[in-house]
């Protein structure tokens, strides 16, 4: 019996080694694809190719009696690896004749990320940091693109401090709040203006599949190449007006971050034992705890700025507070029937999205479970 097991295990080892060899071969091919894409300025992430390739593999898996979800999981993981390594190949310069890229705040977290990407794409990059303003004219001379990447609360002030830029220079900001910086940029510069909000932090391995919201300011034809360059890096672009952007961010960022902040605050005041909570948490609870804890590993200044960026955020958070209080009164009254009625109302409001989110989170949770030791 035991000998039989050993033989089978040996065979599994052989198959795993064969898989490893195939994996090495695949990564090598992907590296060659990376070279070709880099030379021709093609995006590292092509959604249609990914969708059709996965669909074919799922069909073939079914014919072989392999669960289609298994091959999809494996391939997605391999592709993620490939996107990150495609970064190292460098990217095509889509606007070779352009003057230097100047990143104001270029030594900060996002500034460094974008500086690296522009350099990998063959652009000349200069940095204008907080102590460089005396040499600002020199640093900015002949600039083809100026990217403002300073803390949100300083963004408008810094934009107003910029000396007159060349007429054809593109002025861009990366702030997480869009309308006030966009208005400031339009006011100080007569040339092309664009607002960008990278919907990710500086720790992403690659821009593949990462969303960048963009708000047109002025002369969009002059910065189409820049939008294409972001796509070459793998980003998914989402056009939106600055006002709509800020309305949506109030929910995606301000309210969420504030709720997370207060939840963390409460955990600390209740002085719970995180170790025990973790030991008792299956993947879903672990993930929920991780989503809270990760906030506190980041920059308090940035989150403070995002939450406090507008009066509208405060009003929204106050409405949430009222809603929380109303929901609490259901508990005080012990009114389970009302709780269920409200629960079902919200369920109806979410509609098909509720099932969609259940399925999506199920996949995420399976992956979270895989990475646990
Ligand atoms: P950061 O604090 O890491 O960097 C800001 C940089 O600006 C620093 O190097 C600082 O020295 C410099 N700076 C400050 N005052 C200056 C001045 N007067 N002149 C020139 N430079 C000055 O901040 P960050 O996280 O890189 O954020 C930069 C921008 O990117 C913010 O607008 C933020 O909203 C946006 N953003 C950040 C993230 C993120 O997760 N960090 C995500 C999306 C967007």
Short mmCIF file of C-alpha atoms and ligand atoms in Angstrom, two decimals:
data_model
loop_
_atom_site.label_atom_id
_atom_site.label_comp_id
_atom_site.label_asym_id
_atom_site.label_seq_id
_atom_site.Cartn_x
_atom_site.Cartn_y
_atom_site.Cartn_z
CA UNK A 1 0.00 0.00 0.00
CA UNK A 2 2.73 2.43 1.10
CA UNK A 3 4.97 1.41 -1.81
CA UNK A 4 2.09 2.04 -4.19
CA UNK A 5 1.66 5.52 -2.74
CA UNK A 6 5.37 6.22 -3.14
CA UNK A 7 5.23 5.23 -6.82
CA UNK A 8 2.26 7.50 -7.41
CA UNK A 9 3.97 10.36 -5.63
CA UNK A 10 7.06 9.84 -7.78
CA UNK A 11 4.87 10.10 -10.84
CA UNK A 12 3.29 13.30 -9.51
CA UNK A 13 6.77 14.73 -8.97
CA UNK A 14 7.60 13.91 -12.57
CA UNK A 15 4.46 15.63 -13.82
CA UNK A 16 5.20 18.69 -11.64
CA UNK A 17 8.70 18.87 -13.09
CA UNK A 18 7.25 18.68 -16.59
CA UNK A 19 4.84 21.46 -15.66
CA UNK A 20 7.78 23.50 -14.42
CA UNK A 21 9.62 23.04 -17.69
CA UNK A 22 6.53 24.06 -19.61
CA UNK A 23 6.17 27.09 -17.37
CA UNK A 24 9.76 28.13 -18.07
CA UNK A 25 9.08 27.73 -21.79
CA UNK A 26 5.89 29.82 -21.53
CA UNK A 27 7.60 32.60 -19.58
CA UNK A 28 10.32 32.67 -22.18
CA UNK A 29 7.78 33.05 -24.99
CA UNK A 30 6.04 35.81 -23.05
CA UNK A 31 9.38 37.59 -22.68
CA UNK A 32 9.72 37.50 -26.48
CA UNK A 33 6.19 38.87 -26.84
CA UNK A 34 7.23 41.63 -24.41
CA UNK A 35 10.17 42.56 -26.68
CA UNK A 36 7.94 42.77 -29.73
CA UNK A 37 5.28 44.81 -27.90
CA UNK A 38 7.92 47.14 -26.52
CA UNK A 39 9.37 47.74 -30.00
CA UNK A 40 5.98 48.44 -31.54
CA UNK A 41 4.44 50.37 -28.65
CA UNK A 42 1.68 47.82 -28.08
CA UNK A 43 -0.19 47.67 -24.74
CA UNK A 44 1.01 44.99 -22.29
CA UNK A 45 -2.60 44.19 -21.42
CA UNK A 46 -5.01 43.36 -24.25
CA UNK A 47 -8.42 42.48 -22.73
CA UNK A 48 -9.82 40.82 -25.90
CA UNK A 49 -6.80 38.53 -26.27
CA UNK A 50 -7.08 37.52 -22.61
CA UNK A 51 -10.83 36.83 -22.86
CA UNK A 52 -10.62 34.77 -26.05
CA UNK A 53 -7.56 32.83 -24.87
CA UNK A 54 -9.20 31.94 -21.55
CA UNK A 55 -12.43 30.92 -23.29
CA UNK A 56 -10.53 28.52 -25.59
CA UNK A 57 -8.55 27.00 -22.72
CA UNK A 58 -11.72 26.53 -20.65
CA UNK A 59 -13.36 24.66 -23.53
CA UNK A 60 -10.32 22.44 -24.03
CA UNK A 61 -10.10 21.80 -20.28
CA UNK A 62 -13.69 20.61 -20.24
CA UNK A 63 -12.95 18.13 -23.01
CA UNK A 64 -10.04 16.77 -20.96
CA UNK A 65 -12.09 16.49 -17.78
CA UNK A 66 -10.13 19.32 -16.11
CA UNK A 67 -12.30 21.85 -14.22
CA UNK A 68 -12.36 25.00 -16.42
CA UNK A 69 -12.04 27.21 -13.32
CA UNK A 70 -8.78 25.47 -12.48
CA UNK A 71 -7.08 26.26 -15.78
CA UNK A 72 -8.44 29.82 -15.67
CA UNK A 73 -7.01 30.36 -12.16
CA UNK A 74 -3.64 28.94 -13.16
CA UNK A 75 -3.42 30.96 -16.36
CA UNK A 76 -4.49 34.20 -14.68
CA UNK A 77 -1.73 33.75 -12.10
CA UNK A 78 0.84 33.10 -14.83
CA UNK A 79 -0.35 36.12 -16.78
CA UNK A 80 -0.03 38.35 -13.73
CA UNK A 81 3.61 37.27 -13.47
CA UNK A 82 4.11 38.06 -17.12
CA UNK A 83 2.61 41.57 -16.86
CA UNK A 84 5.04 42.44 -14.07
CA UNK A 85 8.04 41.13 -15.97
CA UNK A 86 7.00 42.96 -19.16
CA UNK A 87 7.73 46.17 -17.23
CA UNK A 88 11.45 45.38 -17.33
CA UNK A 89 11.59 45.40 -21.10
CA UNK A 90 10.95 49.12 -21.29
CA UNK A 91 8.18 50.66 -23.35
CA UNK A 92 8.01 52.40 -26.69
CA UNK A 93 8.31 56.19 -26.64
CA UNK A 94 5.08 57.34 -28.25
CA UNK A 95 6.14 60.99 -28.40
CA UNK A 96 9.90 60.91 -29.03
CA UNK A 97 10.15 64.52 -30.19
CA UNK A 98 8.70 65.91 -26.96
CA UNK A 99 10.63 68.04 -24.47
CA UNK A 100 11.39 66.78 -20.94
CA UNK A 101 8.81 65.41 -18.55
CA UNK A 102 8.95 67.41 -15.32
CA UNK A 103 7.43 65.77 -12.25
CA UNK A 104 6.62 68.25 -9.52
CA UNK A 105 6.94 66.21 -6.32
CA UNK A 106 8.88 63.59 -8.28
CA UNK A 107 10.58 62.16 -5.21
CA UNK A 108 7.27 61.24 -3.60
CA UNK A 109 5.65 57.82 -3.87
CA UNK A 110 3.54 58.36 -6.99
CA UNK A 111 6.12 60.72 -8.45
CA UNK A 112 8.77 57.97 -8.31
CA UNK A 113 6.43 55.42 -9.89
CA UNK A 114 5.57 57.69 -12.82
CA UNK A 115 9.13 58.86 -13.14
CA UNK A 116 10.23 55.23 -13.51
CA UNK A 117 7.56 54.52 -16.14
CA UNK A 118 8.40 57.62 -18.18
CA UNK A 119 12.11 56.75 -18.04
CA UNK A 120 11.39 53.14 -19.06
CA UNK A 121 9.58 54.65 -22.02
CA UNK A 122 12.60 56.66 -23.09
CA UNK A 123 11.57 60.14 -21.93
CA UNK A 124 13.91 62.56 -20.28
CA UNK A 125 12.59 63.08 -16.74
CA UNK A 126 13.35 66.00 -14.42
CA UNK A 127 12.11 66.49 -10.88
CA UNK A 128 10.98 69.71 -9.24
CA UNK A 129 10.87 69.15 -5.48
CA UNK A 130 9.87 71.43 -2.65
CA UNK A 131 13.31 73.01 -2.23
CA UNK A 132 13.87 73.50 -5.98
CA UNK A 133 11.59 76.45 -6.62
CA UNK A 134 14.48 78.89 -7.04
CA UNK A 135 15.59 76.87 -10.07
CA UNK A 136 12.04 76.24 -11.26
CA UNK A 137 12.49 78.23 -14.49
CA UNK A 138 15.56 76.18 -15.42
CA UNK A 139 14.01 72.83 -14.51
CA UNK A 140 10.85 73.65 -16.46
CA UNK A 141 12.56 75.17 -19.49
CA UNK A 142 11.51 73.40 -22.69
CA UNK A 143 9.25 71.00 -20.76
CA UNK A 144 6.82 69.06 -22.95
CA UNK A 145 4.84 67.65 -20.04
CA UNK A 146 4.50 68.76 -16.42
CA UNK A 147 3.01 66.30 -13.93
CA UNK A 148 1.99 67.69 -10.55
CA UNK A 149 2.25 64.95 -7.91
CA UNK A 150 2.28 66.69 -4.53
CA UNK A 151 0.03 66.09 -1.48
CA UNK A 152 -3.61 66.95 -2.24
CA UNK A 153 -3.82 69.88 0.15
CA UNK A 154 -0.84 71.52 -1.60
CA UNK A 155 -1.85 70.75 -5.18
CA UNK A 156 -3.72 73.96 -6.06
CA UNK A 157 -1.13 76.12 -4.32
CA UNK A 158 1.71 74.41 -6.21
CA UNK A 159 -0.13 74.76 -9.55
CA UNK A 160 -0.49 78.51 -8.92
CA UNK A 161 3.21 78.71 -8.14
CA UNK A 162 4.27 77.34 -11.54
CA UNK A 163 6.02 79.86 -13.79
CA UNK A 164 4.58 80.42 -17.26
CA UNK A 165 4.87 77.15 -19.18
CA UNK A 166 5.54 76.80 -22.91
CA UNK A 167 2.21 77.12 -24.77
CA UNK A 168 2.29 73.55 -26.15
CA UNK A 169 3.36 71.99 -22.81
CA UNK A 170 0.81 69.55 -21.35
CA UNK A 171 -0.10 70.20 -17.72
CA UNK A 172 -1.32 67.19 -15.74
CA UNK A 173 -2.01 66.40 -12.09
CA UNK A 174 -2.35 63.06 -10.29
CA UNK A 175 -4.40 64.15 -7.28
CA UNK A 176 -7.11 61.89 -5.89
CA UNK A 177 -9.51 64.86 -6.01
CA UNK A 178 -10.07 66.26 -9.49
CA UNK A 179 -12.18 69.36 -9.86
CA UNK A 180 -10.26 71.97 -7.81
CA UNK A 181 -6.85 71.04 -9.33
CA UNK A 182 -8.33 70.94 -12.86
CA UNK A 183 -9.79 74.44 -12.45
CA UNK A 184 -6.46 75.67 -11.07
CA UNK A 185 -4.54 74.18 -14.02
CA UNK A 186 -6.96 75.72 -16.54
CA UNK A 187 -6.52 79.07 -14.82
CA UNK A 188 -2.70 79.14 -14.87
CA UNK A 189 -2.02 77.52 -18.25
CA UNK A 190 -3.42 78.29 -21.71
CA UNK A 191 -2.19 75.07 -23.32
CA UNK A 192 -3.33 71.44 -22.99
CA UNK A 193 -4.60 70.41 -19.54
CA UNK A 194 -5.51 66.95 -18.26
CA UNK A 195 -6.54 65.58 -14.86
CA UNK A 196 -5.47 62.02 -14.00
CA UNK A 197 -6.39 59.93 -10.99
CA UNK A 198 -4.49 56.66 -10.76
CA UNK A 199 -6.88 54.38 -8.87
CA UNK A 200 -4.05 52.48 -7.21
CA UNK A 201 -1.21 52.98 -4.81
CA UNK A 202 2.52 53.17 -5.51
CA UNK A 203 3.06 49.49 -4.63
CA UNK A 204 1.47 47.98 -7.76
CA UNK A 205 3.92 45.70 -9.54
CA UNK A 206 2.61 46.72 -12.93
CA UNK A 207 -0.07 49.00 -14.32
CA UNK A 208 -1.72 46.07 -16.10
CA UNK A 209 -5.48 46.22 -15.50
CA UNK A 210 -5.12 49.16 -13.11
CA UNK A 211 -7.70 51.88 -13.62
CA UNK A 212 -6.74 55.49 -14.31
CA UNK A 213 -9.63 57.95 -14.32
CA UNK A 214 -9.04 60.91 -16.61
CA UNK A 215 -10.76 64.26 -16.84
CA UNK A 216 -10.40 66.25 -20.03
CA UNK A 217 -9.33 69.81 -19.45
CA UNK A 218 -8.27 71.50 -22.68
CA UNK A 219 -6.96 70.51 -26.14
CA UNK A 220 -7.47 66.75 -25.80
CA UNK A 221 -5.92 66.16 -29.24
CA UNK A 222 -2.57 67.33 -27.83
CA UNK A 223 -2.45 64.64 -25.13
CA UNK A 224 -3.96 61.62 -26.90
CA UNK A 225 -0.46 60.16 -27.12
CA UNK A 226 -0.18 60.39 -23.31
CA UNK A 227 -3.43 58.47 -22.85
CA UNK A 228 -2.09 55.88 -25.28
CA UNK A 229 1.19 55.75 -23.37
CA UNK A 230 -0.73 54.96 -20.17
CA UNK A 231 -2.45 52.13 -22.06
CA UNK A 232 0.89 50.85 -23.30
CA UNK A 233 1.86 50.56 -19.63
CA UNK A 234 -1.24 48.38 -19.19
CA UNK A 235 -3.67 50.83 -17.59
CA UNK A 236 -7.41 50.79 -18.18
CA UNK A 237 -8.61 54.33 -18.83
CA UNK A 238 -11.92 55.67 -17.62
CA UNK A 239 -13.09 59.05 -18.88
CA UNK A 240 -15.18 61.11 -16.49
CA UNK A 241 -15.90 64.78 -15.81
CA UNK A 242 -14.03 66.18 -12.83
CA UNK A 243 -17.28 66.96 -11.00
CA UNK A 244 -18.68 63.44 -11.51
CA UNK A 245 -15.32 61.99 -10.50
CA UNK A 246 -15.36 63.83 -7.19
CA UNK A 247 -18.97 62.75 -6.52
CA UNK A 248 -18.06 59.11 -7.07
CA UNK A 249 -14.85 59.34 -5.04
CA UNK A 250 -16.86 60.59 -2.10
CA UNK A 251 -18.32 57.06 -1.99
CA UNK A 252 -15.40 55.00 -3.24
CA UNK A 253 -12.81 56.75 -1.11
CA UNK A 254 -13.97 59.35 1.44
CA UNK A 255 -16.88 57.45 3.00
CA UNK A 256 -15.16 54.05 2.76
CA UNK A 257 -11.88 55.26 4.21
CA UNK A 258 -13.65 57.11 7.00
CA UNK A 259 -15.76 54.05 7.89
CA UNK A 260 -12.58 51.94 7.87
CA UNK A 261 -10.78 54.52 9.98
CA UNK A 262 -13.53 54.52 12.65
CA UNK A 263 -13.72 50.73 12.60
CA UNK A 264 -9.96 50.56 13.26
CA UNK A 265 -10.26 53.25 15.90
CA UNK A 266 -12.95 51.24 17.62
CA UNK A 267 -10.93 48.00 17.49
CA UNK A 268 -8.03 49.82 19.13
CA UNK A 269 -10.25 51.36 21.83
CA UNK A 270 -11.88 48.01 22.54
CA UNK A 271 -8.32 46.74 22.68
CA UNK A 272 -9.17 43.48 20.96
CA UNK A 273 -6.46 40.86 20.59
CA UNK A 274 -5.76 40.85 16.87
CA UNK A 275 -3.87 37.58 17.15
CA UNK A 276 -6.94 35.86 18.55
CA UNK A 277 -9.25 37.45 15.99
CA UNK A 278 -6.96 36.21 13.24
CA UNK A 279 -6.70 32.70 14.66
CA UNK A 280 -10.49 32.49 14.64
CA UNK A 281 -10.95 34.03 11.20
CA UNK A 282 -11.61 32.00 8.10
CA UNK A 283 -10.58 33.68 4.80
CA UNK A 284 -13.60 36.01 4.56
CA UNK A 285 -13.03 37.48 8.03
CA UNK A 286 -9.30 37.57 7.50
CA UNK A 287 -9.76 39.50 4.28
CA UNK A 288 -12.18 41.91 5.93
CA UNK A 289 -9.72 42.51 8.73
CA UNK A 290 -6.90 42.94 6.21
CA UNK A 291 -8.91 45.60 4.35
CA UNK A 292 -9.14 47.56 7.58
CA UNK A 293 -5.59 46.95 8.81
CA UNK A 294 -3.98 47.87 5.48
CA UNK A 295 -5.28 51.43 5.76
CA UNK A 296 -3.15 51.96 8.85
CA UNK A 297 0.00 50.81 7.04
CA UNK A 298 -0.38 53.80 4.73
CA UNK A 299 -0.04 57.53 4.79
CA UNK A 300 -2.30 59.24 7.38
CA UNK A 301 -1.76 62.57 5.61
CA UNK A 302 -3.05 61.22 2.28
CA UNK A 303 -6.16 59.68 3.82
CA UNK A 304 -6.84 62.77 5.91
CA UNK A 305 -6.60 64.85 2.73
CA UNK A 306 -8.91 62.54 0.77
CA UNK A 307 -11.57 62.43 3.49
CA UNK A 308 -11.38 66.15 4.25
CA UNK A 309 -11.13 67.30 0.64
CA UNK A 310 -14.63 68.76 0.48
CA UNK A 311 -17.66 69.87 2.47
CA UNK A 312 -19.69 67.39 0.41
CA UNK A 313 -17.69 64.53 1.92
CA UNK A 314 -18.50 65.77 5.40
CA UNK A 315 -22.21 66.01 4.55
CA UNK A 316 -22.13 62.48 3.10
CA UNK A 317 -20.39 61.08 6.18
CA UNK A 318 -22.94 62.82 8.42
CA UNK A 319 -25.79 61.18 6.47
CA UNK A 320 -24.05 57.85 7.00
CA UNK A 321 -23.84 58.62 10.72
CA UNK A 322 -27.61 59.30 10.79
CA UNK A 323 -28.26 56.09 8.88
CA UNK A 324 -26.05 54.18 11.33
CA UNK A 325 -28.00 55.70 14.24
CA UNK A 326 -31.35 54.75 12.67
CA UNK A 327 -30.17 51.22 12.08
CA UNK A 328 -28.95 51.09 15.67
CA UNK A 329 -32.40 52.00 16.95
CA UNK A 330 -33.69 48.81 15.30
CA UNK A 331 -31.34 46.91 17.58
CA UNK A 332 -32.36 48.89 20.63
CA UNK A 333 -35.99 48.05 19.93
CA UNK A 334 -35.03 44.47 19.19
CA UNK A 335 -37.13 44.85 16.06
CA UNK A 336 -35.98 41.86 14.05
CA UNK A 337 -38.93 42.02 11.65
CA UNK A 338 -38.01 45.59 10.71
CA UNK A 339 -34.35 44.62 10.38
CA UNK A 340 -35.33 41.87 7.95
CA UNK A 341 -37.63 44.21 6.02
CA UNK A 342 -34.82 46.77 5.61
CA UNK A 343 -32.33 44.05 4.74
CA UNK A 344 -34.63 42.88 1.94
CA UNK A 345 -35.11 46.42 0.69
CA UNK A 346 -31.36 46.82 0.34
CA UNK A 347 -31.15 43.39 -1.29
CA UNK A 348 -33.73 44.50 -3.88
CA UNK A 349 -31.79 47.71 -4.42
CA UNK A 350 -28.56 45.75 -5.11
CA UNK A 351 -30.56 43.52 -7.49
CA UNK A 352 -28.41 41.29 -9.70
CA UNK A 353 -25.28 42.95 -8.35
CA UNK A 354 -25.76 41.10 -5.03
CA UNK A 355 -25.33 37.71 -6.75
CA UNK A 356 -22.60 39.10 -8.95
CA UNK A 357 -20.67 40.32 -5.88
CA UNK A 358 -21.23 37.01 -4.11
CA UNK A 359 -19.67 35.15 -7.04
CA UNK A 360 -16.83 37.59 -7.47
CA UNK A 361 -15.96 37.52 -3.78
CA UNK A 362 -16.15 33.72 -3.77
CA UNK A 363 -13.39 33.61 -6.37
CA UNK A 364 -11.32 36.14 -4.44
CA UNK A 365 -11.77 34.19 -1.23
CA UNK A 366 -10.63 30.95 -2.83
CA UNK A 367 -7.48 32.73 -3.92
CA UNK A 368 -7.02 34.26 -0.47
CA UNK A 369 -7.31 30.80 1.02
CA UNK A 370 -4.61 29.45 -1.33
CA UNK A 371 -2.06 31.93 -0.09
CA UNK A 372 -2.58 30.92 3.56
CA UNK A 373 -0.03 28.68 5.13
P1 LIG B 1 4.03 61.85 -1.25
O1 LIG B 1 3.85 62.57 0.03
O2 LIG B 1 4.70 60.51 -1.24
O3 LIG B 1 4.81 62.74 -2.29
C1 LIG B 1 4.58 64.09 -2.45
C2 LIG B 1 5.87 64.74 -2.92
O4 LIG B 1 5.60 66.12 -3.10
C3 LIG B 1 7.01 64.66 -1.89
O5 LIG B 1 8.18 64.19 -2.53
C4 LIG B 1 7.17 66.09 -1.40
O6 LIG B 1 8.50 66.41 -1.06
C5 LIG B 1 6.72 66.85 -2.64
N1 LIG B 1 6.31 68.22 -2.33
C6 LIG B 1 5.67 68.71 -1.24
N2 LIG B 1 5.50 70.03 -1.34
C7 LIG B 1 6.03 70.41 -2.52
C8 LIG B 1 6.18 71.64 -3.18
N3 LIG B 1 5.74 72.76 -2.64
N4 LIG B 1 6.80 71.65 -4.37
C9 LIG B 1 7.26 70.52 -4.95
N5 LIG B 1 7.17 69.32 -4.36
C10 LIG B 1 6.57 69.25 -3.17
O7 LIG B 1 2.55 61.72 -1.89
P2 LIG B 1 2.01 60.67 -2.95
O8 LIG B 1 1.37 59.54 -2.23
O9 LIG B 1 3.06 60.41 -3.97
O10 LIG B 1 0.81 61.51 -3.59
C11 LIG B 1 1.04 62.46 -4.61
C12 LIG B 1 -0.27 62.69 -5.34
O11 LIG B 1 -0.71 61.46 -5.89
C13 LIG B 1 -1.40 63.18 -4.43
O12 LIG B 1 -2.10 64.19 -5.08
C14 LIG B 1 -2.28 61.97 -4.24
O13 LIG B 1 -3.64 62.31 -4.11
C15 LIG B 1 -2.05 61.22 -5.56
N6 LIG B 1 -2.30 59.80 -5.43
C16 LIG B 1 -1.66 59.08 -4.47
C17 LIG B 1 -1.94 57.73 -4.33
C18 LIG B 1 -1.26 56.90 -3.27
O14 LIG B 1 -1.74 55.80 -2.96
N7 LIG B 1 -0.16 57.33 -2.70
C19 LIG B 1 -2.85 57.11 -5.20
C20 LIG B 1 -3.46 57.87 -6.21
C21 LIG B 1 -3.18 59.24 -6.30
#
